[in-house]
Short mmCIF file of C-alpha atoms and ligand atoms in Angstrom, two decimals:
data_model
loop_
_atom_site.label_atom_id
_atom_site.label_comp_id
_atom_site.label_asym_id
_atom_site.label_seq_id
_atom_site.Cartn_x
_atom_site.Cartn_y
_atom_site.Cartn_z
CA MET A 1 3.36 -181.98 -134.84
CA LYS A 2 4.86 -178.51 -134.98
CA LYS A 3 8.11 -177.23 -136.42
CA ILE A 4 10.81 -177.23 -133.73
CA TYR A 5 13.45 -174.58 -133.12
CA LEU A 6 16.61 -176.33 -131.92
CA TYR A 7 19.08 -173.66 -130.83
CA GLY A 8 22.50 -174.52 -129.38
CA ASN A 9 24.27 -172.01 -127.15
CA TRP A 10 27.89 -173.12 -126.89
CA LYS A 11 28.74 -170.40 -124.35
CA MET A 12 32.53 -170.09 -123.81
CA ASN A 13 33.27 -173.51 -125.30
CA MET A 14 34.67 -174.72 -128.64
CA LEU A 15 37.82 -173.61 -130.45
CA PRO A 16 37.40 -172.83 -134.17
CA GLU A 17 38.66 -176.30 -135.17
CA GLU A 18 36.28 -177.96 -132.70
CA GLY A 19 33.38 -175.97 -134.15
CA GLU A 20 34.39 -177.07 -137.64
CA GLU A 21 34.53 -180.69 -136.55
CA PHE A 22 31.08 -180.35 -134.98
CA CYS A 23 29.68 -179.04 -138.27
CA ARG A 24 31.24 -181.89 -140.24
CA SER A 25 29.65 -184.45 -137.99
CA LEU A 26 26.36 -182.52 -137.99
CA ALA A 27 26.36 -182.65 -141.79
CA ASP A 28 26.74 -186.45 -141.71
CA ARG A 29 23.79 -186.78 -139.37
CA ILE A 30 21.20 -184.44 -140.82
CA SER A 31 20.99 -185.43 -144.43
CA GLY A 32 17.60 -186.92 -145.18
CA ARG A 33 13.94 -186.27 -144.74
CA LEU A 34 13.85 -186.11 -140.97
CA TYR A 35 15.63 -182.75 -141.12
CA GLY A 36 13.46 -180.87 -143.60
CA SER A 37 13.34 -177.12 -143.07
CA ASP A 38 9.59 -177.40 -142.55
CA LEU A 39 10.26 -179.66 -139.54
CA VAL A 40 13.21 -178.16 -137.74
CA ASP A 41 15.17 -174.93 -137.58
CA ILE A 42 18.67 -175.43 -136.18
CA CYS A 43 20.91 -172.56 -135.11
CA LEU A 44 24.35 -172.74 -133.48
CA PHE A 45 25.66 -169.94 -131.28
CA PRO A 46 29.46 -170.35 -131.10
CA PRO A 47 31.81 -167.98 -129.26
CA PHE A 48 32.73 -165.01 -131.49
CA LEU A 49 36.13 -166.34 -132.54
CA ALA A 50 34.72 -169.66 -133.74
CA ILE A 51 31.96 -168.06 -135.83
CA PRO A 52 33.88 -167.77 -139.13
CA ALA A 53 35.00 -171.42 -138.98
CA VAL A 54 31.48 -172.57 -138.16
CA LEU A 55 29.92 -170.47 -140.92
CA LYS A 56 32.36 -171.95 -143.41
CA ALA A 57 31.66 -175.52 -142.36
CA LEU A 58 27.91 -175.16 -141.78
CA PRO A 59 26.06 -177.97 -143.53
CA ALA A 60 23.39 -177.22 -146.09
CA GLY A 61 19.84 -177.58 -144.85
CA PRO A 62 17.99 -175.92 -142.03
CA VAL A 63 21.11 -174.82 -140.14
CA SER A 64 22.32 -171.31 -139.40
CA ALA A 65 24.68 -169.59 -136.99
CA GLY A 66 24.45 -166.63 -134.66
CA ALA A 67 26.33 -164.74 -131.98
CA GLN A 68 25.79 -165.04 -128.23
CA ASP A 69 25.78 -161.28 -127.74
CA GLY A 70 26.32 -157.97 -129.50
CA TYR A 71 26.63 -154.34 -128.44
CA PHE A 72 24.13 -151.59 -129.23
CA GLU A 73 26.62 -149.09 -130.67
CA ASP A 74 27.99 -149.62 -134.18
CA ARG A 75 31.62 -148.69 -133.52
CA GLY A 76 33.81 -146.61 -131.26
CA ALA A 77 35.67 -146.72 -127.97
CA PHE A 78 34.01 -149.78 -126.41
CA THR A 79 36.93 -152.05 -125.57
CA GLY A 80 36.10 -155.71 -125.79
CA ALA A 81 32.70 -155.18 -127.43
CA VAL A 82 31.47 -156.53 -130.76
CA SER A 83 28.65 -154.66 -132.46
CA MET A 84 25.47 -156.11 -133.95
CA THR A 85 26.57 -154.65 -137.28
CA MET A 86 29.79 -156.67 -137.05
CA VAL A 87 27.86 -159.80 -136.13
CA ARG A 88 25.70 -159.31 -139.21
CA SER A 89 28.62 -158.45 -141.47
CA VAL A 90 30.45 -161.75 -140.90
CA GLY A 91 27.35 -163.63 -142.00
CA CYS A 92 25.44 -164.43 -138.81
CA SER A 93 21.67 -164.49 -139.16
CA HIS A 94 20.84 -164.71 -135.43
CA VAL A 95 21.89 -163.26 -132.09
CA LEU A 96 21.04 -163.94 -128.44
CA VAL A 97 20.09 -161.00 -126.24
CA GLY A 98 19.60 -160.91 -122.48
CA HIS A 99 20.89 -164.36 -121.63
CA SER A 100 20.85 -164.80 -117.86
CA GLU A 101 24.64 -165.16 -117.77
CA ARG A 102 24.90 -161.75 -119.44
CA ARG A 103 22.40 -160.31 -116.97
CA HIS A 104 23.84 -161.89 -113.83
CA ILE A 105 27.57 -162.31 -114.44
CA PHE A 106 28.09 -159.23 -116.62
CA GLY A 107 25.50 -157.02 -114.93
CA GLU A 108 23.26 -156.26 -117.92
CA THR A 109 20.13 -154.41 -116.89
CA ASP A 110 16.71 -154.52 -118.56
CA GLU A 111 17.61 -151.14 -120.11
CA VAL A 112 20.79 -152.48 -121.71
CA VAL A 113 18.93 -155.57 -122.91
CA ALA A 114 16.27 -153.35 -124.51
CA MET A 115 18.91 -151.28 -126.33
CA LYS A 116 20.66 -154.39 -127.63
CA LEU A 117 17.35 -155.87 -128.74
CA LYS A 118 16.45 -152.78 -130.73
CA LYS A 119 19.87 -152.64 -132.38
CA ALA A 120 19.86 -156.35 -133.17
CA LEU A 121 16.46 -156.22 -134.85
CA ASN A 122 17.34 -153.04 -136.76
CA SER A 123 20.50 -154.78 -137.97
CA GLY A 124 18.33 -157.44 -139.61
CA LEU A 125 19.21 -160.20 -137.15
CA LYS A 126 16.76 -162.79 -135.96
CA THR A 127 16.94 -162.03 -132.25
CA VAL A 128 16.42 -164.46 -129.40
CA LEU A 129 15.37 -162.53 -126.31
CA CYS A 130 16.06 -164.59 -123.18
CA PHE A 131 14.14 -164.02 -119.98
CA GLY A 132 13.43 -165.87 -116.75
CA GLU A 133 13.25 -165.73 -112.98
CA THR A 134 15.76 -166.64 -110.26
CA LEU A 135 15.07 -169.38 -107.73
CA GLU A 136 14.36 -166.80 -105.05
CA GLU A 137 11.81 -165.08 -107.29
CA ARG A 138 10.11 -168.39 -108.12
CA GLU A 139 9.95 -169.43 -104.49
CA GLY A 140 8.57 -166.01 -103.61
CA GLY A 141 5.71 -166.51 -106.10
CA LYS A 142 7.00 -163.69 -108.31
CA THR A 143 7.69 -165.58 -111.54
CA ILE A 144 4.90 -164.09 -113.64
CA GLN A 145 5.58 -160.56 -112.41
CA VAL A 146 9.31 -160.81 -113.10
CA VAL A 147 8.75 -162.27 -116.56
CA GLN A 148 6.18 -159.60 -117.35
CA ASP A 149 8.54 -156.81 -116.27
CA GLN A 150 11.42 -158.22 -118.32
CA LEU A 151 9.33 -158.73 -121.42
CA LEU A 152 7.37 -155.48 -121.38
CA SER A 153 10.48 -153.38 -120.88
CA ALA A 154 12.13 -155.16 -123.80
CA PHE A 155 9.05 -155.07 -126.06
CA GLN A 156 8.94 -151.26 -125.87
CA SER A 157 12.13 -151.12 -127.87
CA VAL A 158 11.02 -153.48 -130.63
CA PRO A 159 10.41 -151.62 -133.90
CA GLU A 160 6.97 -152.85 -135.02
CA VAL A 161 8.06 -153.89 -138.49
CA ARG A 162 10.82 -156.02 -137.00
CA ALA A 163 8.68 -157.98 -134.53
CA ARG A 164 8.52 -160.92 -136.92
CA ASP A 165 12.27 -161.46 -136.36
CA LEU A 166 11.83 -161.87 -132.63
CA VAL A 167 12.11 -165.23 -130.86
CA LEU A 168 11.56 -165.54 -127.11
CA ALA A 169 13.39 -167.99 -124.86
CA TYR A 170 12.12 -168.69 -121.37
CA GLU A 171 15.14 -169.70 -119.32
CA PRO A 172 14.58 -169.91 -115.57
CA VAL A 173 17.92 -168.96 -114.04
CA TRP A 174 17.83 -171.85 -111.57
CA ALA A 175 17.47 -174.39 -114.39
CA ILE A 176 20.46 -173.25 -116.47
CA GLY A 177 23.40 -175.62 -116.29
CA THR A 178 22.09 -177.22 -113.09
CA GLY A 179 20.62 -180.43 -114.48
CA LYS A 180 17.30 -179.34 -112.94
CA ASN A 181 14.81 -178.44 -115.65
CA ALA A 182 11.50 -176.68 -115.10
CA SER A 183 8.61 -179.13 -115.06
CA PRO A 184 6.77 -179.26 -118.39
CA ASP A 185 3.70 -177.74 -116.70
CA ASP A 186 5.65 -174.82 -115.23
CA ALA A 187 7.51 -174.23 -118.50
CA GLN A 188 4.25 -174.37 -120.47
CA GLU A 189 2.58 -171.89 -118.10
CA VAL A 190 5.32 -169.27 -118.52
CA CYS A 191 5.71 -169.84 -122.26
CA ALA A 192 1.94 -169.44 -122.74
CA PHE A 193 2.04 -166.23 -120.72
CA ALA A 194 4.94 -164.89 -122.81
CA ALA A 195 3.12 -165.78 -126.02
CA LYS A 196 0.04 -163.92 -124.78
CA LEU A 197 2.09 -160.80 -123.96
CA ALA A 198 3.72 -160.94 -127.39
CA LEU A 199 0.34 -161.27 -129.07
CA GLU A 200 -0.98 -158.25 -127.17
CA ALA A 201 2.11 -156.22 -128.02
CA PHE A 202 2.57 -157.12 -131.67
CA GLY A 203 -0.73 -158.58 -132.88
CA SER A 204 -1.30 -161.82 -134.68
CA GLY A 205 0.61 -160.73 -137.82
CA SER A 206 3.94 -161.68 -136.27
CA LEU A 207 3.92 -165.18 -134.89
CA ILE A 208 6.59 -165.08 -132.22
CA PRO A 209 7.79 -168.51 -131.12
CA VAL A 210 8.63 -169.10 -127.47
CA LEU A 211 11.39 -171.61 -126.67
CA TYR A 212 12.28 -173.17 -123.35
CA GLY A 213 15.88 -173.39 -122.09
CA GLY A 214 17.43 -174.78 -118.93
CA SER A 215 18.90 -178.28 -118.69
CA VAL A 216 17.13 -179.55 -121.80
CA LYS A 217 18.42 -182.99 -122.79
CA ASP A 218 17.26 -186.08 -124.66
CA SER A 219 15.43 -187.52 -121.64
CA ASN A 220 13.19 -184.50 -120.98
CA ALA A 221 12.89 -183.11 -124.52
CA ALA A 222 9.80 -184.96 -125.71
CA GLU A 223 7.71 -183.95 -122.71
CA LEU A 224 8.77 -180.31 -122.79
CA LEU A 225 8.54 -179.82 -126.55
CA SER A 226 5.17 -181.46 -126.89
CA ARG A 227 3.57 -178.79 -124.72
CA GLN A 228 1.32 -176.47 -126.67
CA ASP A 229 3.22 -173.19 -126.31
CA ILE A 230 6.80 -174.50 -126.29
CA TYR A 231 8.11 -174.27 -129.84
CA GLY A 232 11.65 -175.39 -129.27
CA ALA A 233 14.67 -175.46 -127.02
CA LEU A 234 17.66 -173.24 -126.31
CA VAL A 235 20.24 -175.80 -125.31
CA GLY A 236 23.54 -175.23 -123.51
CA GLY A 237 25.43 -178.27 -122.21
CA ALA A 238 23.70 -180.83 -124.44
CA SER A 239 24.46 -178.77 -127.57
CA LEU A 240 28.21 -179.42 -127.33
CA LYS A 241 27.95 -182.92 -128.80
CA VAL A 242 26.10 -183.58 -132.05
CA ASP A 243 24.44 -186.74 -130.72
CA SER A 244 23.02 -185.24 -127.53
CA PHE A 245 21.97 -182.09 -129.42
CA LEU A 246 20.07 -183.85 -132.19
CA ALA A 247 18.56 -186.39 -129.79
CA ILE A 248 16.48 -183.54 -128.35
CA TYR A 249 14.62 -183.05 -131.62
CA GLU A 250 14.63 -186.74 -132.54
CA ASN A 251 13.10 -187.80 -129.24
CA TYR A 252 10.34 -185.25 -129.65
CA ARG A 253 9.58 -186.63 -133.10
CA LYS A 254 9.66 -190.21 -131.89
CA ALA A 255 7.07 -189.38 -129.26
CA PHE A 256 4.69 -188.58 -132.12
CA THR A 257 5.68 -190.98 -134.81
CA GLY A 258 6.71 -193.96 -132.68
P1 PGA B 3 21.84 -175.56 -120.25
O1 PGA B 3 21.97 -174.03 -120.72
O2 PGA B 3 21.12 -176.31 -121.31
O3 PGA B 3 23.27 -176.01 -120.06
O4 PGA B 3 21.09 -175.54 -118.96
C1 PGA B 3 20.91 -173.39 -121.40
C2 PGA B 3 21.26 -171.97 -121.73
O5 PGA B 3 21.93 -171.31 -120.94
O6 PGA B 3 20.89 -171.45 -122.80
#
């Protein structure tokens, strides 16, 4: 049984007081052996304005908090933007980069993603680089090519000494928020490919975990997470309630321990 990364992306949900309430109920649920830091690594990604409340209420144990995005400049005339330095300075340890909603709704290109990735890693943040194909690309047989292009363009900007702070998240665009997850075989194939590219780029000194995201929930978690190259889940919808969020990890464990 491997250590599982259970990452919750709240997207544009949760007011500060709701985030605080979530943390209180999370604290009640995770005390005990099942949640040792050698078994699970939990990170919450609240909207910016809820981050301080969440950080304050974060339970002890293997739980941390991060931002859903950050800009590549430190400061200046960038209305509406929040820099990676700011993310770090409020106490976040993690950040997401290149989420498909940033790419597709907000028009972020591979170049912008690469610049954010570099800045995030240089700011000392553990950085989750999201990547994945659209339905059209999958149906056109282009998944591996698209994933390779996204990853290689991003990898070029990774400072070598910082590679150990990189986490990859394979999130097929068509599986996000649709209730339609990738099959465990398909997810495993792409995660294994991503792990291979990371190994070629950074060597075996930096073990870079690859997570799967896209409609992960309690009922599909055990099958997905038990695949060899899937080290965890980036969870959207099911991360908004403590029970459905933790059930993802607990069901995986149950599949091994009975
Ligand atoms: P979902 O979102 O679990 O609601 O599909 C995943 C994500 O966007 O990270």
